[in-house]
């Protein structure tokens, strides 16, 4: 047996059809009212537009300032470097390996560490014609050479791979492996040209490493022989003319140079160390770690000189910019909520007064036998449509992803503020129309 559902002529079908017709009539009447009362509709939509626009601009500025604050470290990097006790010297220092280890433990990134050595270099001990004195610099990154404005005979990434050597200065196993192999180096072209040398990439040079001794005036007073090693020429670099005097003759991996000194029983003294603070917003944490690691404060009355044991953090510009952004964020958070509530409250009052103005219309419809639910639905739906149209028109000007959320919140507020008076007026005695 086939069971049929309710037909259109059955009581159930007729009831369903009446509901559809009633809903269609309510929707049609709602849009007719919007079109007929253009001034009222325009005012309600305009208030929705202004409220959503105002809130969107405030939230947008807040979001933008917070994003700028989070990314401020990339635009204004905070650097930390080891200096002498007076803080007036960041290069040409004597920094112990222990101090370097403490420096790297601060959690910096993109650190650049250098060490200097001197040597006598050539193609072999028996070949004395092409031997020459050299100034050798060891480093872990090509960024340590930026002041020379170098141009490499290879890709800069290749030069960086040559200088990076080990994965970290604190890994002693890496340095021990370096002690048993031929190192790679980059040669300054002006050094070769001035001495008329015919060195080429792939040549293996033997080098006698020396540590320089300095007098009280910071002049070289002598040398101490450390060890002998071998270096293979991996490439060349050319410096800017104004940097020719300060540029090293040879540059090699810092881990390789440290390994040669350690194998000879003479720990290497490093000449500079700097890095970028990973999260400048946690500067206080970094400074606390520096105090725990016993980095002394800068003392302008101290002798200064070559010993590198103090820590200098260049955070002036960052702190100034961060303070301004934090002040703006604080003010936005402080005034945004009250101002948004004020704008929303004014908009809600406009909706309420608009509803009061339609009280006579509501009483007439009630006298004509229209259902209360249909009247409330029409009024709330009309207000919701106008709020949605006005708020949606403001979205392109708000920016960010917060606009839709603001529109949704405002729409809920408008529906609630419309629903209360609509229900109230439909529940009142419609006969009041004859007494007004």
Short mmCIF file of C-alpha atoms in Angstrom, two decimals:
data_model
loop_
_atom_site.label_atom_id
_atom_site.label_comp_id
_atom_site.label_asym_id
_atom_site.label_seq_id
_atom_site.Cartn_x
_atom_site.Cartn_y
_atom_site.Cartn_z
CA UNK A 1 0.00 0.00 0.00
CA UNK A 2 1.35 3.46 -0.94
CA UNK A 3 1.06 6.13 1.72
CA UNK A 4 0.65 9.66 0.39
CA UNK A 5 1.74 12.77 2.17
CA UNK A 6 -0.61 15.63 2.93
CA UNK A 7 -2.09 17.10 -0.21
CA UNK A 8 -2.71 20.75 -0.85
CA UNK A 9 -6.41 20.32 -0.08
CA UNK A 10 -5.88 18.47 3.21
CA UNK A 11 -5.86 20.49 6.46
CA UNK A 12 -2.11 19.94 6.86
CA UNK A 13 -1.32 21.01 3.30
CA UNK A 14 -3.54 24.06 3.53
CA UNK A 15 -1.84 25.12 6.76
CA UNK A 16 1.61 24.78 5.16
CA UNK A 17 0.49 26.75 2.10
CA UNK A 18 -0.89 29.52 4.30
CA UNK A 19 2.43 29.78 6.14
CA UNK A 20 4.35 30.11 2.88
CA UNK A 21 1.94 32.77 1.61
CA UNK A 22 2.19 34.64 4.91
CA UNK A 23 6.00 34.61 4.81
CA UNK A 24 6.02 35.81 1.20
CA UNK A 25 3.56 38.57 2.06
CA UNK A 26 5.69 39.64 5.06
CA UNK A 27 8.87 39.76 2.96
CA UNK A 28 7.13 41.67 0.16
CA UNK A 29 5.64 44.19 2.57
CA UNK A 30 9.03 44.61 4.28
CA UNK A 31 10.77 45.61 1.02
CA UNK A 32 7.82 47.82 0.04
CA UNK A 33 8.17 49.69 3.34
CA UNK A 34 11.92 50.12 2.77
CA UNK A 35 11.32 51.54 -0.71
CA UNK A 36 8.38 53.70 0.34
CA UNK A 37 10.03 55.28 3.38
CA UNK A 38 13.29 56.26 1.70
CA UNK A 39 14.33 58.91 4.22
CA UNK A 40 13.88 56.63 7.22
CA UNK A 41 15.58 53.73 5.44
CA UNK A 42 18.50 55.93 4.42
CA UNK A 43 18.98 57.23 7.97
CA UNK A 44 19.00 53.73 9.48
CA UNK A 45 21.40 52.42 6.83
CA UNK A 46 23.65 55.48 7.26
CA UNK A 47 23.93 54.94 11.00
CA UNK A 48 24.83 51.30 10.38
CA UNK A 49 27.44 52.39 7.86
CA UNK A 50 29.02 54.89 10.28
CA UNK A 51 29.00 52.51 13.24
CA UNK A 52 30.65 49.65 11.34
CA UNK A 53 33.07 52.06 9.62
CA UNK A 54 34.13 53.62 12.92
CA UNK A 55 34.59 50.27 14.65
CA UNK A 56 36.40 48.85 11.62
CA UNK A 57 38.84 51.76 11.47
CA UNK A 58 39.56 51.47 15.20
CA UNK A 59 40.09 47.72 15.06
CA UNK A 60 42.11 48.12 11.86
CA UNK A 61 44.44 50.65 13.47
CA UNK A 62 44.80 48.43 16.52
CA UNK A 63 45.57 45.40 14.38
CA UNK A 64 48.02 47.37 12.24
CA UNK A 65 49.88 48.75 15.26
CA UNK A 66 50.09 45.30 16.85
CA UNK A 67 51.44 43.87 13.58
CA UNK A 68 53.99 46.69 13.33
CA UNK A 69 55.07 46.08 16.91
CA UNK A 70 55.47 42.34 16.29
CA UNK A 71 57.54 42.97 13.14
CA UNK A 72 59.45 45.97 14.51
CA UNK A 73 62.51 43.84 15.21
CA UNK A 74 62.88 43.15 11.48
CA UNK A 75 62.65 46.81 10.49
CA UNK A 76 64.71 48.14 13.40
CA UNK A 77 66.94 45.25 14.45
CA UNK A 78 68.39 45.30 17.94
CA UNK A 79 72.03 44.29 17.91
CA UNK A 80 74.16 43.00 20.75
CA UNK A 81 77.94 42.97 20.62
CA UNK A 82 80.88 42.30 22.87
CA UNK A 83 82.87 45.44 23.64
CA UNK A 84 85.72 46.51 25.88
CA UNK A 85 84.97 47.83 29.34
CA UNK A 86 84.47 51.43 28.16
CA UNK A 87 82.21 50.40 25.26
CA UNK A 88 84.14 52.44 22.68
CA UNK A 89 85.62 49.44 20.88
CA UNK A 90 83.77 46.60 19.15
CA UNK A 91 86.55 45.22 16.92
CA UNK A 92 90.20 44.39 17.42
CA UNK A 93 89.43 42.92 20.84
CA UNK A 94 90.85 40.02 22.82
CA UNK A 95 87.81 37.87 23.65
CA UNK A 96 88.23 34.51 25.32
CA UNK A 97 86.49 31.40 24.07
CA UNK A 98 84.54 31.16 27.32
CA UNK A 99 83.17 34.67 26.79
CA UNK A 100 82.16 33.74 23.24
CA UNK A 101 80.30 30.68 24.57
CA UNK A 102 78.39 32.88 27.04
CA UNK A 103 77.61 35.34 24.26
CA UNK A 104 76.14 32.63 22.01
CA UNK A 105 74.07 31.27 24.91
CA UNK A 106 72.13 34.57 25.07
CA UNK A 107 69.88 33.29 22.26
CA UNK A 108 70.93 35.68 19.51
CA UNK A 109 70.55 35.00 15.82
CA UNK A 110 72.57 35.86 12.71
CA UNK A 111 75.63 36.21 14.88
CA UNK A 112 78.97 37.14 13.32
CA UNK A 113 82.19 36.28 15.14
CA UNK A 114 85.71 37.03 13.93
CA UNK A 115 89.26 36.26 15.00
CA UNK A 116 92.56 37.56 13.64
CA UNK A 117 95.86 35.82 13.12
CA UNK A 118 99.04 36.51 11.22
CA UNK A 119 101.12 34.14 9.16
CA UNK A 120 103.88 33.44 6.71
CA UNK A 121 102.47 31.74 3.67
CA UNK A 122 103.68 30.08 0.44
CA UNK A 123 103.62 26.97 -1.77
CA UNK A 124 105.90 24.96 0.52
CA UNK A 125 108.70 25.32 3.08
CA UNK A 126 111.37 24.89 0.42
CA UNK A 127 109.84 27.55 -1.84
CA UNK A 128 111.00 30.85 -0.34
CA UNK A 129 110.56 33.05 -3.39
CA UNK A 130 106.77 33.35 -3.21
CA UNK A 131 106.34 33.35 0.56
CA UNK A 132 104.63 36.37 2.04
CA UNK A 133 103.42 37.72 5.38
CA UNK A 134 99.64 37.76 5.62
CA UNK A 135 96.91 39.11 7.83
CA UNK A 136 94.38 36.28 8.24
CA UNK A 137 90.80 36.67 9.49
CA UNK A 138 88.58 33.80 10.53
CA UNK A 139 84.81 34.26 10.57
CA UNK A 140 81.61 32.24 10.47
CA UNK A 141 79.70 34.42 7.99
CA UNK A 142 80.24 36.72 5.01
CA UNK A 143 78.28 39.43 6.84
CA UNK A 144 81.43 40.05 8.90
CA UNK A 145 82.99 41.38 5.68
CA UNK A 146 80.15 43.80 4.84
CA UNK A 147 82.17 46.85 5.87
CA UNK A 148 84.66 46.06 3.07
CA UNK A 149 81.87 45.92 0.43
CA UNK A 150 83.38 42.77 -1.08
CA UNK A 151 82.77 41.34 -4.56
CA UNK A 152 83.38 37.59 -4.72
CA UNK A 153 84.63 35.47 -7.61
CA UNK A 154 81.75 33.08 -6.81
CA UNK A 155 78.17 33.28 -5.61
CA UNK A 156 77.93 34.86 -2.19
CA UNK A 157 76.09 31.80 -0.90
CA UNK A 158 79.10 29.68 -1.88
CA UNK A 159 81.42 32.04 -0.05
CA UNK A 160 79.13 31.83 2.97
CA UNK A 161 79.22 28.03 2.89
CA UNK A 162 83.03 28.12 2.87
CA UNK A 163 83.21 30.43 5.88
CA UNK A 164 80.44 28.82 7.93
CA UNK A 165 82.62 25.77 8.57
CA UNK A 166 81.14 24.03 11.62
CA UNK A 167 77.53 24.42 12.74
CA UNK A 168 78.51 26.25 15.93
CA UNK A 169 81.53 27.59 17.73
CA UNK A 170 80.68 25.67 20.89
CA UNK A 171 80.85 22.26 19.15
CA UNK A 172 84.36 21.14 20.06
CA UNK A 173 84.04 17.94 18.02
CA UNK A 174 83.65 20.00 14.86
CA UNK A 175 86.78 21.98 15.63
CA UNK A 176 88.73 18.79 16.34
CA UNK A 177 87.75 17.46 12.91
CA UNK A 178 88.85 20.76 11.36
CA UNK A 179 92.28 20.37 12.92
CA UNK A 180 93.02 17.36 10.75
CA UNK A 181 92.07 18.74 7.35
CA UNK A 182 93.15 21.37 4.85
CA UNK A 183 91.23 24.59 5.33
CA UNK A 184 89.52 26.64 2.63
CA UNK A 185 90.15 30.34 2.26
CA UNK A 186 89.24 33.39 0.17
CA UNK A 187 92.12 35.60 -0.99
CA UNK A 188 92.07 39.38 -1.38
CA UNK A 189 92.89 40.18 -5.02
CA UNK A 190 94.75 43.38 -4.09
CA UNK A 191 97.07 41.30 -1.88
CA UNK A 192 98.03 39.13 -4.88
CA UNK A 193 98.42 42.08 -7.24
CA UNK A 194 100.61 44.10 -4.87
CA UNK A 195 103.03 41.19 -4.46
CA UNK A 196 102.92 39.97 -8.03
CA UNK A 197 101.80 36.49 -6.97
CA UNK A 198 100.33 33.98 -9.39
CA UNK A 199 98.01 32.17 -6.99
CA UNK A 200 94.97 30.45 -8.48
CA UNK A 201 91.88 28.73 -7.14
CA UNK A 202 92.72 25.20 -6.06
CA UNK A 203 96.30 26.00 -5.01
CA UNK A 204 97.26 24.64 -1.60
CA UNK A 205 99.30 27.00 0.54
CA UNK A 206 101.25 26.15 3.65
CA UNK A 207 101.00 28.73 6.41
CA UNK A 208 102.84 29.30 9.64
CA UNK A 209 100.35 30.86 12.06
CA UNK A 210 101.44 33.55 14.50
CA UNK A 211 99.67 35.38 17.30
CA UNK A 212 100.40 39.11 17.51
CA UNK A 213 101.59 40.73 20.73
CA UNK A 214 100.45 44.28 21.43
CA UNK A 215 102.06 47.05 23.47
CA UNK A 216 100.31 49.56 25.71
CA UNK A 217 99.61 51.80 22.72
CA UNK A 218 97.88 48.94 20.87
CA UNK A 219 100.73 48.58 18.41
CA UNK A 220 102.11 45.18 17.34
CA UNK A 221 105.28 44.58 19.36
CA UNK A 222 106.02 41.02 18.30
CA UNK A 223 104.68 37.62 17.29
CA UNK A 224 104.41 34.18 18.86
CA UNK A 225 104.48 31.19 16.52
CA UNK A 226 101.49 28.91 17.00
CA UNK A 227 101.54 26.10 14.40
CA UNK A 228 101.79 25.21 10.74
CA UNK A 229 98.83 24.26 8.58
CA UNK A 230 97.60 24.12 5.00
CA UNK A 231 95.01 26.26 3.22
CA UNK A 232 93.40 25.68 -0.17
CA UNK A 233 92.40 28.73 -2.20
CA UNK A 234 88.66 28.40 -2.81
CA UNK A 235 88.14 31.80 -4.42
CA UNK A 236 88.93 35.50 -4.39
CA UNK A 237 87.29 38.73 -3.37
CA UNK A 238 87.73 42.39 -4.25
CA UNK A 239 87.09 45.19 -1.76
CA UNK A 240 86.02 48.80 -2.16
CA UNK A 241 89.01 51.21 -2.52
CA UNK A 242 88.21 52.95 0.76
CA UNK A 243 88.30 49.59 2.60
CA UNK A 244 91.58 48.34 1.10
CA UNK A 245 93.71 49.13 4.17
CA UNK A 246 91.44 47.50 6.75
CA UNK A 247 90.53 44.38 4.73
CA UNK A 248 92.29 41.11 5.62
CA UNK A 249 94.58 39.41 3.10
CA UNK A 250 92.97 36.01 3.60
CA UNK A 251 89.61 35.00 5.09
CA UNK A 252 88.94 31.46 6.30
CA UNK A 253 86.46 29.51 8.40
CA UNK A 254 86.52 30.52 12.05
CA UNK A 255 86.07 26.95 13.27
CA UNK A 256 89.10 25.82 11.21
CA UNK A 257 91.30 28.61 12.61
CA UNK A 258 90.17 27.89 16.18
CA UNK A 259 90.95 24.21 15.67
CA UNK A 260 94.56 24.95 14.63
CA UNK A 261 95.12 27.04 17.74
CA UNK A 262 93.51 24.48 20.02
CA UNK A 263 95.55 21.62 18.56
CA UNK A 264 98.70 23.62 19.29
CA UNK A 265 97.58 24.18 22.87
CA UNK A 266 96.95 27.90 22.39
CA UNK A 267 93.25 28.83 22.59
CA UNK A 268 92.28 31.42 20.02
CA UNK A 269 91.43 34.96 21.12
CA UNK A 270 88.47 36.33 19.16
CA UNK A 271 88.46 39.91 17.88
CA UNK A 272 84.73 40.68 17.60
CA UNK A 273 81.30 39.16 18.24
CA UNK A 274 77.90 40.57 17.41
CA UNK A 275 74.40 39.27 16.78
CA UNK A 276 70.76 40.27 16.40
CA UNK A 277 68.29 39.89 19.26
CA UNK A 278 65.79 37.24 18.17
CA UNK A 279 62.82 38.79 19.99
CA UNK A 280 63.43 42.45 20.86
CA UNK A 281 60.13 42.57 22.77
CA UNK A 282 61.85 40.43 25.43
CA UNK A 283 64.86 42.69 25.89
CA UNK A 284 64.54 42.63 29.66
CA UNK A 285 64.86 38.84 29.63
CA UNK A 286 68.00 39.11 27.51
CA UNK A 287 69.53 41.70 29.84
CA UNK A 288 68.77 39.49 32.82
CA UNK A 289 70.54 36.58 31.13
CA UNK A 290 73.52 38.86 30.40
CA UNK A 291 73.72 39.81 34.08
CA UNK A 292 73.54 36.14 35.06
CA UNK A 293 76.37 35.40 32.63
CA UNK A 294 78.38 38.11 34.41
CA UNK A 295 78.71 40.51 31.50
CA UNK A 296 79.86 43.72 33.28
CA UNK A 297 78.24 47.09 32.77
CA UNK A 298 80.02 49.71 30.64
CA UNK A 299 82.34 51.75 32.83
CA UNK A 300 83.69 54.91 31.21
CA UNK A 301 86.24 55.28 34.01
CA UNK A 302 87.83 51.88 33.35
CA UNK A 303 91.10 51.51 31.42
CA UNK A 304 89.39 50.08 28.32
CA UNK A 305 91.93 48.60 25.93
CA UNK A 306 91.68 45.31 24.04
CA UNK A 307 90.04 42.89 26.53
CA UNK A 308 86.48 42.22 25.39
CA UNK A 309 84.20 41.29 28.28
CA UNK A 310 81.31 43.79 28.31
CA UNK A 311 78.05 43.61 26.38
CA UNK A 312 76.64 46.52 24.36
CA UNK A 313 72.98 46.37 23.25
CA UNK A 314 71.97 48.97 20.67
CA UNK A 315 68.26 49.29 21.40
CA UNK A 316 67.75 53.08 21.42
CA UNK A 317 65.81 53.43 18.17
CA UNK A 318 63.85 50.24 18.78
CA UNK A 319 62.76 51.31 22.26
CA UNK A 320 61.72 54.74 20.97
CA UNK A 321 59.61 53.26 18.14
CA UNK A 322 58.21 50.47 20.34
CA UNK A 323 57.21 52.98 23.04
CA UNK A 324 55.27 55.05 20.52
CA UNK A 325 53.46 51.99 19.15
CA UNK A 326 52.64 50.69 22.63
CA UNK A 327 51.28 54.10 23.59
CA UNK A 328 49.04 54.13 20.49
CA UNK A 329 47.83 50.59 21.19
CA UNK A 330 47.07 51.49 24.81
CA UNK A 331 45.05 54.57 23.80
CA UNK A 332 43.11 52.62 21.16
CA UNK A 333 42.23 49.89 23.64
CA UNK A 334 41.31 52.46 26.27
CA UNK A 335 38.92 54.54 24.17
CA UNK A 336 37.78 52.09 21.50
CA UNK A 337 35.22 50.19 23.62
CA UNK A 338 33.49 53.30 25.10
CA UNK A 339 33.38 55.08 21.75
CA UNK A 340 32.04 51.98 19.99
CA UNK A 341 29.36 51.59 22.68
CA UNK A 342 28.47 55.27 22.27
CA UNK A 343 28.08 54.96 18.49
CA UNK A 344 26.15 51.71 18.87
CA UNK A 345 23.95 53.27 21.55
CA UNK A 346 23.12 56.24 19.33
CA UNK A 347 22.30 53.88 16.48
CA UNK A 348 20.10 51.81 18.81
CA UNK A 349 18.27 54.96 19.94
CA UNK A 350 17.66 55.90 16.33
CA UNK A 351 16.15 52.44 15.77
CA UNK A 352 14.02 52.78 18.89
CA UNK A 353 12.68 56.21 17.93
CA UNK A 354 12.02 54.97 14.41
CA UNK A 355 10.01 52.12 15.93
CA UNK A 356 8.09 54.53 18.15
CA UNK A 357 7.27 56.58 15.08
CA UNK A 358 5.67 53.45 13.58
CA UNK A 359 3.51 52.74 16.62
CA UNK A 360 0.33 53.94 14.85
CA UNK A 361 1.11 51.69 11.90
CA UNK A 362 1.50 48.71 14.23
CA UNK A 363 -1.84 49.42 15.95
CA UNK A 364 -3.61 49.66 12.58
CA UNK A 365 -2.27 46.32 11.44
CA UNK A 366 -3.30 44.73 14.72
CA UNK A 367 -6.83 46.14 14.30
CA UNK A 368 -6.93 44.63 10.81
CA UNK A 369 -6.29 41.22 12.36
CA UNK A 370 -2.68 40.72 11.35
CA UNK A 371 -0.76 38.28 13.54
CA UNK A 372 1.67 39.63 16.11
CA UNK A 373 4.51 37.34 14.96
CA UNK A 374 4.18 38.53 11.37
CA UNK A 375 4.36 42.18 12.44
CA UNK A 376 7.43 41.59 14.64
CA UNK A 377 9.12 39.59 11.88
CA UNK A 378 8.48 42.38 9.38
CA UNK A 379 9.85 45.09 11.64
CA UNK A 380 12.93 43.16 12.75
CA UNK A 381 13.62 41.92 9.22
CA UNK A 382 13.33 45.43 7.79
CA UNK A 383 15.81 46.77 10.35
CA UNK A 384 18.15 43.83 9.82
CA UNK A 385 18.19 44.34 6.03
CA UNK A 386 18.95 48.06 6.38
CA UNK A 387 21.67 47.35 8.97
CA UNK A 388 23.18 44.68 6.74
CA UNK A 389 23.19 46.91 3.66
CA UNK A 390 24.69 49.89 5.53
CA UNK A 391 27.30 47.79 7.35
CA UNK A 392 28.27 45.86 4.21
CA UNK A 393 28.86 49.15 2.39
CA UNK A 394 31.43 50.05 5.07
CA UNK A 395 33.40 46.78 4.83
CA UNK A 396 35.68 47.85 1.93
CA UNK A 397 36.85 50.81 4.03
CA UNK A 398 37.59 48.86 7.21
CA UNK A 399 40.33 46.55 5.88
CA UNK A 400 41.59 43.45 7.64
CA UNK A 401 39.62 40.35 8.58
CA UNK A 402 37.76 41.95 11.48
CA UNK A 403 35.12 43.76 9.38
CA UNK A 404 32.77 40.79 9.02
CA UNK A 405 32.94 40.08 12.75
CA UNK A 406 32.11 43.70 13.55
CA UNK A 407 29.20 43.64 11.10
CA UNK A 408 27.84 40.44 12.65
CA UNK A 409 28.09 41.88 16.19
CA UNK A 410 26.44 45.12 15.13
CA UNK A 411 23.67 43.21 13.34
CA UNK A 412 22.89 41.26 16.51
CA UNK A 413 22.76 44.51 18.52
CA UNK A 414 20.39 46.12 16.03
CA UNK A 415 18.10 43.08 15.95
CA UNK A 416 17.91 43.01 19.77
CA UNK A 417 17.26 46.76 20.04
CA UNK A 418 14.52 46.46 17.42
CA UNK A 419 12.99 43.28 18.78
CA UNK A 420 12.22 44.66 22.25
CA UNK A 421 10.08 47.67 21.21
CA UNK A 422 8.46 45.68 18.37
CA UNK A 423 7.23 43.02 20.78
CA UNK A 424 6.14 45.65 23.27
CA UNK A 425 4.02 47.60 20.77
CA UNK A 426 2.40 44.47 19.32
CA UNK A 427 1.38 43.33 22.80
CA UNK A 428 -0.31 46.64 23.62
CA UNK A 429 -4.01 47.19 23.08
CA UNK A 430 -4.41 48.28 19.43
CA UNK A 431 -7.53 50.27 20.38
CA UNK A 432 -5.17 52.95 21.68
CA UNK A 433 -5.11 54.28 18.15
CA UNK A 434 -8.61 55.71 18.68
CA UNK A 435 -7.48 57.53 21.85
CA UNK A 436 -4.39 59.15 20.31
#
